[in-house]
Tab-separated table of C-alpha atoms in Angstrom:
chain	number	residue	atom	x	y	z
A	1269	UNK	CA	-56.796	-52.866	-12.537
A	1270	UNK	CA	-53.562	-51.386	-11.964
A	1271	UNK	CA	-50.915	-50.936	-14.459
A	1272	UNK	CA	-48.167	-51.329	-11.934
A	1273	UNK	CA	-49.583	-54.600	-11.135
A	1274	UNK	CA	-49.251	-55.506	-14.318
A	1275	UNK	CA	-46.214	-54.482	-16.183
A	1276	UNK	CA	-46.912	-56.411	-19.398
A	1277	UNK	CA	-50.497	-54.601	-20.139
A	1278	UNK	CA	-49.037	-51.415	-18.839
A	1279	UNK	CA	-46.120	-51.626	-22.038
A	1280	UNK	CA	-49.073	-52.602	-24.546
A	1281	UNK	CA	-51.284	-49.428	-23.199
A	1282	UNK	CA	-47.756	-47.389	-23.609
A	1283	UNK	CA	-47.345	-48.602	-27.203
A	1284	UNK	CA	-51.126	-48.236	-28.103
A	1285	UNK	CA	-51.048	-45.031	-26.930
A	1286	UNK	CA	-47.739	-44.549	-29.180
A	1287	UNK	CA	-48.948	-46.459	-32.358
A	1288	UNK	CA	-52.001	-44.333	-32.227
A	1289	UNK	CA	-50.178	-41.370	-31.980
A	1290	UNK	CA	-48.039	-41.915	-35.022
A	1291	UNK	CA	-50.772	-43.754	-37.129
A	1292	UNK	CA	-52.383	-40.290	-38.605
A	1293	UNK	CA	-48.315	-39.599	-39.816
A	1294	UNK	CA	-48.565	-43.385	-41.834
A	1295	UNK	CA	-51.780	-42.965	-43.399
A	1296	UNK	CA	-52.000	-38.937	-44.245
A	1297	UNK	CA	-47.771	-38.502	-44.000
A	1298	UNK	CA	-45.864	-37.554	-47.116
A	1299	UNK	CA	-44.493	-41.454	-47.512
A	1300	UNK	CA	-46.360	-43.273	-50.291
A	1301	UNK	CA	-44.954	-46.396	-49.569
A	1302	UNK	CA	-46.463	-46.432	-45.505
A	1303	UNK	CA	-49.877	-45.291	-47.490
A	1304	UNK	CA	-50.026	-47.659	-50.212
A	1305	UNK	CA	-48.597	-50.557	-47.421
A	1306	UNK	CA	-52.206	-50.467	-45.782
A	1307	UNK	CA	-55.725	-51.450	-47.834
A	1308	UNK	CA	-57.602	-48.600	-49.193
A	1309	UNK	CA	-60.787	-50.136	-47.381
A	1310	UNK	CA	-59.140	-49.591	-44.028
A	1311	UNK	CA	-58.116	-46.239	-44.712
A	1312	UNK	CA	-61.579	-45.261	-46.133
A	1313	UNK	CA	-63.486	-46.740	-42.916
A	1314	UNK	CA	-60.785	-44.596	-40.635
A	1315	UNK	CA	-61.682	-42.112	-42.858
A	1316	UNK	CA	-65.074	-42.004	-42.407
A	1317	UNK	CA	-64.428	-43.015	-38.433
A	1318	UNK	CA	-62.879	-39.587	-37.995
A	1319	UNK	CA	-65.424	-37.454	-40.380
């Protein structure tokens, strides 16, 4: 599939590709509030994802 063919899924890829870069800042970053915001069970199975 190409992305140019599809400009739509080509923006969601881009801001996949952008979420998951930031995502390790919201759940190990220095703000509490971004950490607290998501369930401890999610962060414990991303957790153990990465280990």
């Amino acid at each position: 599939m190409s992305a140019s063919a599809n400009p739509l899924l080509a923006q969601i890829t881009n801001g996949r590709k952008r979420f998951e870069a930031i995502r390790p800042k919201l759940l190990y970053g220095s703000s509490q509030r971004a950490t607290l915001a998501i369930p401890e069970k999610a962060l414990t199975s991303v957790k153990n994802s990465k280990a």
